[in-house]
Amino acid sequence: MPEEKNFKTFCAALGRFLREEGDAFVRGLKKFFSNGKTIVGFSIILFFVLVAIFGPLIFPYDSNTDMANSYLAPSWLHPFGTDWLGRDVFRQVIAGTGSVLEIAFYSAIFTVVIGTVLGIVSGYLGGWVDKIIMAITNIFLSIPSFPIYLLLAAIVTISTPISLAVIISVWSWAGLCRSIRVQIMSLKERDFIQICTVMHMSKAHIIFKELMPNVFSYIAINFVMAMRNAIMASVGIMLVGLAAYDPTNWGAIINAARTKGLMNVKNIYILLYPLVCIIVFQIATLLLSNGLDETLNPRLKVL
């Protein structure tokens, strides 16, 4: 029957497609995990993600104060001890992991999207469009972000992770935009782009099929680095009071321990716990970005 034959042909085509895509996926995973730095960096970041997801379920945070149990030493009940209000520091750090990673993820997305789109448009179109975008980019590059954060702290208070991520990304996209623009300007002079232009292929095809694959690895690396920078920025913003106070935020824990006096050794210990988490996460992102660069950048591959 024709219907049965068509169905078998469809199933065979679908099977070939799934096998090809599956093989491509496996090759991509092998390539991704072919570098030791990538494996270590990805594993550490995955650990933080799992802590953010399952940590609050296993170790729920209690925000109630208990002055009678303030500054307790580390124990099985309180692995990191308690702060000056009797709150469990270990559960504080775990509860703050989710919000910190959420801010970093959203900020990286906004930064990469804005920087990549404007960089491609500026580099590919050129002319007056390029001049306008570069003028705006230079403004954002020339104005330091920290005084702006101090000014905003006196005017508004950020209450959600997404709004905080927007504030961070607004002052983070300019460098990526300029780098993407330079790469696009170099690529569009290559022979394969000139051939596409002569063949009157659409700009959408040239951008998404020809240019984007050639800068994807750079975008991926900058996404990881944007997460790293966002972690530091979010902690700094919490320290200057731009964001609404959250006792579980790593920056808030550091600031509170600092303001309670570092002459008290117990406050130093409380400050060190989130600081170590920040340092470990920074190392993980550096390892992952360097590993991706060595894996995806053909100029760094050893012949």
Coordinates of N, CA, C and O in Angstrom, one line a residue, residues 63-187:
S63 N 15.8 31.8 58.9 CA 16.2 33.1 59.1 C 16.0 33.7 60.5 O 16.3 34.8 60.8
N64 N 15.3 32.9 61.3 CA 15.0 33.4 62.7 C 16.3 33.5 63.5 O 17.3 32.7 63.3
T65 N 16.4 34.5 64.3 CA 17.6 34.8 65.1 C 17.5 34.0 66.4 O 16.4 33.7 66.9
D66 N 18.7 33.7 67.0 CA 18.8 33.0 68.2 C 20.1 33.5 68.9 O 21.1 32.9 68.8
M67 N 19.9 34.6 69.6 CA 21.1 35.3 70.2 C 21.8 34.4 71.3 O 23.0 34.5 71.5
A68 N 21.0 33.4 71.9 CA 21.6 32.6 72.9 C 22.6 31.6 72.2 O 23.5 31.1 72.9
N69 N 22.5 31.4 70.9 CA 23.5 30.5 70.2 C 24.3 31.2 69.2 O 24.7 30.6 68.2
S70 N 24.6 32.5 69.5 CA 25.5 33.2 68.6 C 26.9 32.8 68.7 O 27.4 32.4 69.8
Y71 N 27.6 32.9 67.6 CA 29.1 32.5 67.5 C 29.4 31.1 68.0 O 30.4 30.9 68.7
L72 N 28.5 30.2 67.7 CA 28.9 28.8 68.0 C 30.0 28.3 67.2 O 30.1 28.6 66.0
A73 N 30.8 27.4 67.7 CA 31.9 26.8 66.9 C 31.4 25.8 65.9 O 30.3 25.3 66.1
P74 N 32.1 25.5 64.9 CA 31.7 24.5 63.9 C 31.5 23.2 64.5 O 32.2 22.8 65.4
S75 N 30.4 22.5 64.1 CA 30.0 21.2 64.7 C 29.2 20.5 63.6 O 29.0 21.0 62.5
W76 N 28.8 19.2 64.0 CA 28.0 18.5 63.0 C 26.7 19.2 62.8 O 26.1 19.1 61.6
L77 N 26.1 19.8 63.8 CA 24.8 20.5 63.6 C 25.0 21.8 62.8 O 24.2 22.2 62.0
H78 N 26.1 22.5 63.1 CA 26.5 23.8 62.4 C 27.9 23.7 61.8 O 28.8 24.1 62.5
P79 N 28.0 23.1 60.6 CA 29.4 22.9 60.0 C 30.3 24.1 60.0 O 31.5 24.0 60.1
F80 N 29.6 25.3 59.7 CA 30.4 26.5 59.6 C 30.2 27.4 60.9 O 30.6 28.6 60.9
G81 N 29.5 26.9 61.9 CA 29.2 27.6 63.1 C 28.0 28.5 62.9 O 27.3 28.4 61.9
T82 N 27.8 29.5 63.8 CA 26.7 30.4 63.7 C 27.3 31.9 63.7 O 28.4 32.1 64.2
D83 N 26.5 32.8 63.2 CA 26.9 34.2 63.2 C 26.5 34.9 64.5 O 26.0 34.2 65.5
W84 N 26.6 36.2 64.6 CA 26.3 37.0 65.8 C 24.8 37.0 66.1 O 24.4 37.3 67.2
L85 N 24.0 36.6 65.2 CA 22.5 36.5 65.5 C 22.1 35.0 65.7 O 20.9 34.7 65.7
G86 N 23.0 34.1 65.7 CA 22.7 32.7 65.9 C 22.2 32.0 64.7 O 21.7 30.8 64.8
R87 N 22.4 32.5 63.5 CA 21.9 31.9 62.3 C 23.0 31.0 61.8 O 24.2 31.3 61.9
D88 N 22.6 29.8 61.2 CA 23.6 28.9 60.7 C 24.3 29.4 59.5 O 23.6 29.6 58.4
V89 N 25.6 29.6 59.5 CA 26.3 30.1 58.4 C 26.4 29.2 57.2 O 26.3 29.6 56.0
F90 N 26.5 27.9 57.5 CA 26.5 26.9 56.4 C 25.3 26.9 55.6 O 25.3 26.9 54.3
R91 N 24.1 27.0 56.2 CA 22.9 27.1 55.5 C 22.7 28.4 54.8 O 22.0 28.5 53.8
Q92 N 23.3 29.5 55.4 CA 23.3 30.8 54.7 C 24.0 30.7 53.4 O 23.5 31.2 52.3
V93 N 25.2 30.1 53.4 CA 26.0 30.1 52.2 C 25.2 29.2 51.1 O 25.2 29.6 49.9
I94 N 24.7 28.1 51.5 CA 23.9 27.3 50.6 C 22.7 28.0 50.0 O 22.5 27.9 48.8
A95 N 22.0 28.7 50.9 CA 20.8 29.4 50.4 C 21.1 30.5 49.5 O 20.3 30.8 48.5
G96 N 22.3 31.1 49.6 CA 22.7 32.2 48.7 C 23.3 31.8 47.4 O 23.4 32.6 46.5
T97 N 23.6 30.5 47.3 CA 24.3 30.0 46.1 C 23.3 30.1 44.9 O 23.7 30.5 43.8
G98 N 22.0 29.8 45.1 CA 21.1 29.9 44.0 C 20.9 31.3 43.4 O 21.0 31.5 42.2
S99 N 20.8 32.3 44.3 CA 20.6 33.6 43.8 C 21.8 34.2 43.1 O 21.8 34.9 42.1
V100 N 23.0 33.8 43.7 CA 24.3 34.3 43.1 C 24.4 33.7 41.7 O 24.8 34.4 40.7
L101 N 24.2 32.4 41.5 CA 24.3 31.8 40.2 C 23.2 32.3 39.2 O 23.5 32.4 38.0
E102 N 22.0 32.5 39.8 CA 21.0 33.1 38.9 C 21.3 34.5 38.4 O 21.1 34.7 37.2
I103 N 21.9 35.3 39.2 CA 22.3 36.6 38.8 C 23.4 36.5 37.7 O 23.4 37.1 36.7
A104 N 24.4 35.6 38.0 CA 25.5 35.4 37.0 C 25.0 34.8 35.7 O 25.4 35.3 34.6
F105 N 24.0 33.9 35.7 CA 23.5 33.3 34.5 C 22.8 34.4 33.6 O 23.0 34.5 32.4
Y106 N 21.8 35.1 34.3 CA 21.1 36.1 33.5 C 22.0 37.2 33.0 O 21.8 37.7 31.9
S107 N 22.9 37.6 33.8 CA 23.8 38.7 33.4 C 24.7 38.2 32.2 O 24.9 39.0 31.3
A108 N 25.1 37.0 32.2 CA 25.9 36.5 31.1 C 25.1 36.4 29.8 O 25.6 36.8 28.7
I109 N 23.8 36.0 29.9 CA 22.9 36.0 28.8 C 22.8 37.4 28.2 O 22.9 37.6 27.0
F110 N 22.4 38.3 29.1 CA 22.2 39.7 28.6 C 23.4 40.3 28.0 O 23.4 40.9 26.9
T111 N 24.6 40.1 28.6 CA 25.8 40.6 28.2 C 26.2 40.0 26.8 O 26.6 40.8 25.9
V112 N 26.1 38.7 26.6 CA 26.5 38.1 25.4 C 25.5 38.5 24.3 O 26.0 38.7 23.1
V113 N 24.2 38.5 24.6 CA 23.3 38.8 23.5 C 23.5 40.3 23.0 O 23.6 40.5 21.8
I114 N 23.6 41.2 23.9 CA 23.7 42.6 23.6 C 25.1 42.8 22.8 O 25.1 43.4 21.7
G115 N 26.1 42.3 23.4 CA 27.5 42.5 22.8 C 27.6 41.8 21.4 O 28.2 42.4 20.5
T116 N 27.0 40.6 21.3 CA 27.1 39.9 20.1 C 26.3 40.5 19.0 O 26.8 40.7 17.8
V117 N 25.1 40.9 19.3 CA 24.2 41.5 18.3 C 24.7 42.8 17.8 O 24.9 43.0 16.5
L118 N 25.1 43.7 18.7 CA 25.6 45.0 18.3 C 27.0 44.8 17.6 O 27.3 45.6 16.6
G119 N 27.8 43.9 18.0 CA 29.1 43.7 17.4 C 29.0 43.2 16.0 O 29.7 43.7 15.1
I120 N 28.1 42.2 15.7 CA 27.9 41.7 14.4 C 27.3 42.8 13.5 O 27.7 43.0 12.3
V121 N 26.3 43.5 14.0 CA 25.6 44.6 13.2 C 26.7 45.6 12.8 O 26.8 46.1 11.7
S122 N 27.5 46.1 13.8 CA 28.4 47.1 13.6 C 29.5 46.7 12.6 O 29.9 47.4 11.7
G123 N 30.0 45.5 12.8 CA 31.1 45.0 11.9 C 30.7 44.6 10.5 O 31.4 44.9 9.6
Y124 N 29.5 44.1 10.4 CA 29.0 43.7 9.1 C 28.5 44.8 8.2 O 28.8 44.9 7.0
L125 N 27.6 45.7 8.8 CA 27.0 46.8 8.1 C 28.0 47.9 7.8 O 28.0 48.5 6.7
G126 N 28.8 48.3 8.9 CA 29.7 49.3 8.7 C 29.1 50.7 8.5 O 27.9 50.9 8.9
G127 N 29.8 51.7 8.0 CA 29.2 53.0 7.7 C 28.7 53.7 8.9 O 29.3 53.6 10.0
W128 N 27.6 54.4 8.7 CA 27.1 55.3 9.8 C 26.6 54.4 11.0 O 26.6 54.9 12.1
V129 N 26.1 53.2 10.7 CA 25.6 52.3 11.8 C 26.8 52.0 12.7 O 26.7 52.0 13.9
D130 N 27.9 51.6 12.1 CA 29.1 51.3 12.8 C 29.6 52.5 13.7 O 30.0 52.3 14.8
K131 N 29.6 53.7 13.1 CA 30.0 54.8 13.8 C 29.1 55.1 15.1 O 29.6 55.4 16.1
I132 N 27.8 55.0 14.9 CA 26.9 55.2 16.0 C 27.1 54.2 17.1 O 27.2 54.5 18.3
I133 N 27.2 52.9 16.7 CA 27.3 51.8 17.7 C 28.7 52.0 18.4 O 28.8 51.8 19.7
M134 N 29.7 52.3 17.7 CA 31.0 52.4 18.3 C 31.1 53.7 19.2 O 31.8 53.6 20.3
A135 N 30.4 54.7 18.9 CA 30.4 55.9 19.7 C 29.7 55.5 21.1 O 30.2 55.9 22.2
I136 N 28.6 54.8 21.0 CA 27.9 54.4 22.3 C 28.8 53.4 23.0 O 28.9 53.5 24.3
T137 N 29.5 52.5 22.3 CA 30.4 51.5 23.0 C 31.5 52.3 23.7 O 31.8 51.9 24.8
N138 N 32.1 53.3 23.1 CA 33.2 54.0 23.7 C 32.7 54.7 24.9 O 33.5 54.9 25.9
I139 N 31.5 55.2 24.9 CA 31.0 55.9 26.1 C 30.9 54.9 27.3 O 31.4 55.3 28.4
F140 N 30.4 53.7 27.0 CA 30.3 52.8 28.1 C 31.6 52.2 28.6 O 31.8 51.9 29.7
L141 N 32.6 52.2 27.6 CA 34.0 51.8 28.0 C 34.7 52.8 28.8 O 35.6 52.5 29.6
S142 N 34.4 54.1 28.6 CA 35.2 55.2 29.2 C 34.6 55.5 30.6 O 35.4 56.1 31.4
I143 N 33.4 55.2 30.9 CA 32.8 55.5 32.2 C 33.0 54.4 33.1 O 32.5 53.3 32.8
P144 N 33.7 54.5 34.2 CA 33.9 53.4 35.2 C 32.5 53.1 35.8 O 31.7 53.9 36.1
S145 N 32.3 51.8 36.0 CA 31.1 51.3 36.5 C 30.8 51.5 38.0 O 29.7 51.8 38.4
F146 N 31.9 51.5 38.8 CA 31.7 51.6 40.2 C 31.1 52.9 40.7 O 30.1 52.9 41.5
P147 N 31.5 54.1 40.2 CA 30.8 55.3 40.6 C 29.3 55.3 40.1 O 28.5 55.9 40.9
I148 N 29.0 54.7 39.0 CA 27.6 54.6 38.6 C 26.8 53.7 39.6 O 25.7 54.1 39.9
Y149 N 27.4 52.6 40.1 CA 26.8 51.8 41.1 C 26.5 52.6 42.3 O 25.4 52.5 43.0
L150 N 27.5 53.4 42.7 CA 27.3 54.3 43.9 C 26.2 55.3 43.7 O 25.4 55.5 44.6
L151 N 26.1 55.9 42.5 CA 25.0 56.8 42.2 C 23.7 56.1 42.2 O 22.7 56.6 42.8
L152 N 23.6 55.0 41.6 CA 22.3 54.2 41.6 C 21.9 53.8 43.0 O 20.7 53.7 43.3
A153 N 22.9 53.5 43.8 CA 22.6 53.0 45.2 C 21.8 54.1 46.0 O 21.0 53.9 46.9
A154 N 22.1 55.4 45.6 CA 21.5 56.5 46.3 C 20.1 56.8 45.7 O 19.3 57.6 46.3
I155 N 19.8 56.2 44.6 CA 18.5 56.6 43.9 C 17.5 55.4 44.0 O 16.4 55.6 44.3
V156 N 18.0 54.2 43.6 CA 17.1 53.1 43.5 C 17.6 51.9 44.3 O 18.8 51.9 44.7
T157 N 16.7 50.9 44.6 CA 17.1 49.7 45.2 C 16.7 48.5 44.3 O 15.5 48.4 44.0
I158 N 17.6 47.7 43.9 CA 17.2 46.5 43.1 C 16.7 45.4 43.9 O 17.3 45.0 44.9
S159 N 15.6 44.8 43.6 CA 14.9 43.8 44.4 C 14.9 42.4 43.8 O 14.5 41.5 44.5
T160 N 15.2 42.3 42.5 CA 15.1 40.9 41.9 C 16.4 40.6 41.2 O 17.1 41.5 40.8
P161 N 16.7 39.3 41.1 CA 18.0 38.9 40.5 C 18.0 39.3 39.0 O 19.1 39.7 38.5
I162 N 16.9 39.3 38.3 CA 16.9 39.7 36.9 C 17.3 41.2 36.7 O 18.1 41.6 35.9
S163 N 16.7 42.1 37.6 CA 17.0 43.5 37.5 C 18.4 43.8 37.9 O 19.1 44.6 37.3
L164 N 19.0 43.0 38.8 CA 20.4 43.2 39.2 C 21.3 42.7 38.0 O 22.3 43.4 37.7
A165 N 20.9 41.6 37.3 CA 21.6 41.2 36.2 C 21.6 42.2 35.1 O 22.6 42.4 34.4
V166 N 20.5 42.9 34.9 CA 20.4 43.9 33.8 C 21.4 45.0 34.2 O 22.1 45.5 33.3
I167 N 21.4 45.5 35.4 CA 22.3 46.5 35.8 C 23.8 46.1 35.5 O 24.6 46.9 35.0
I168 N 24.1 44.9 35.9 CA 25.5 44.4 35.6 C 25.8 44.3 34.1 O 26.9 44.8 33.7
S169 N 24.9 43.8 33.4 CA 25.2 43.6 31.9 C 25.2 44.9 31.2 O 25.9 45.0 30.1
V170 N 24.5 45.9 31.6 CA 24.6 47.2 31.0 C 26.0 47.8 30.9 O 26.4 48.4 29.9
W171 N 26.8 47.4 31.9 CA 28.2 47.9 31.9 C 29.2 46.8 31.6 O 30.4 46.9 31.9
S172 N 28.7 45.7 30.9 CA 29.6 44.6 30.6 C 29.7 44.3 29.2 O 30.6 43.5 28.7
W173 N 28.8 44.7 28.3 CA 28.6 44.3 27.0 C 29.6 45.0 26.0 O 29.9 44.5 24.9
A174 N 30.1 46.2 26.4 CA 30.8 47.0 25.4 C 32.1 46.4 25.0 O 32.5 46.4 23.8
G175 N 32.9 45.7 25.9 CA 34.1 45.1 25.5 C 33.9 44.0 24.5 O 34.6 43.8 23.5
L176 N 32.9 43.1 24.8 CA 32.6 42.0 23.9 C 32.1 42.6 22.5 O 32.5 42.0 21.5
C177 N 31.3 43.6 22.5 CA 30.8 44.2 21.3 C 32.0 44.6 20.4 O 32.0 44.3 19.2
R178 N 33.0 45.3 20.9 CA 34.1 45.7 20.1 C 34.9 44.5 19.6 O 35.4 44.5 18.5
S179 N 35.1 43.5 20.4 CA 35.9 42.3 20.0 C 35.2 41.6 18.9 O 35.8 41.2 17.9
I180 N 33.8 41.4 19.0 CA 33.1 40.7 18.0 C 33.1 41.6 16.7 O 33.2 41.0 15.6
R181 N 33.0 42.9 16.8 CA 33.1 43.7 15.6 C 34.4 43.5 14.8 O 34.4 43.4 13.6
V182 N 35.5 43.5 15.6 CA 36.8 43.3 14.9 C 36.8 42.0 14.2 O 37.3 41.9 13.0
Q183 N 36.3 40.9 14.8 CA 36.4 39.6 14.1 C 35.4 39.6 12.9 O 35.8 39.0 11.9
I184 N 34.3 40.2 13.0 CA 33.4 40.2 11.9 C 33.9 41.0 10.7 O 33.8 40.6 9.5
M185 N 34.6 42.1 11.0 CA 35.2 42.9 9.9 C 36.3 42.2 9.2 O 36.5 42.3 8.0
S186 N 37.0 41.3 10.0 CA 38.1 40.5 9.4 C 37.4 39.4 8.6 O 37.9 39.1 7.4
L187 N 36.4 38.8 9.1 CA 35.8 37.6 8.4 C 35.1 38.0 7.1 O 35.1 37.3 6.1

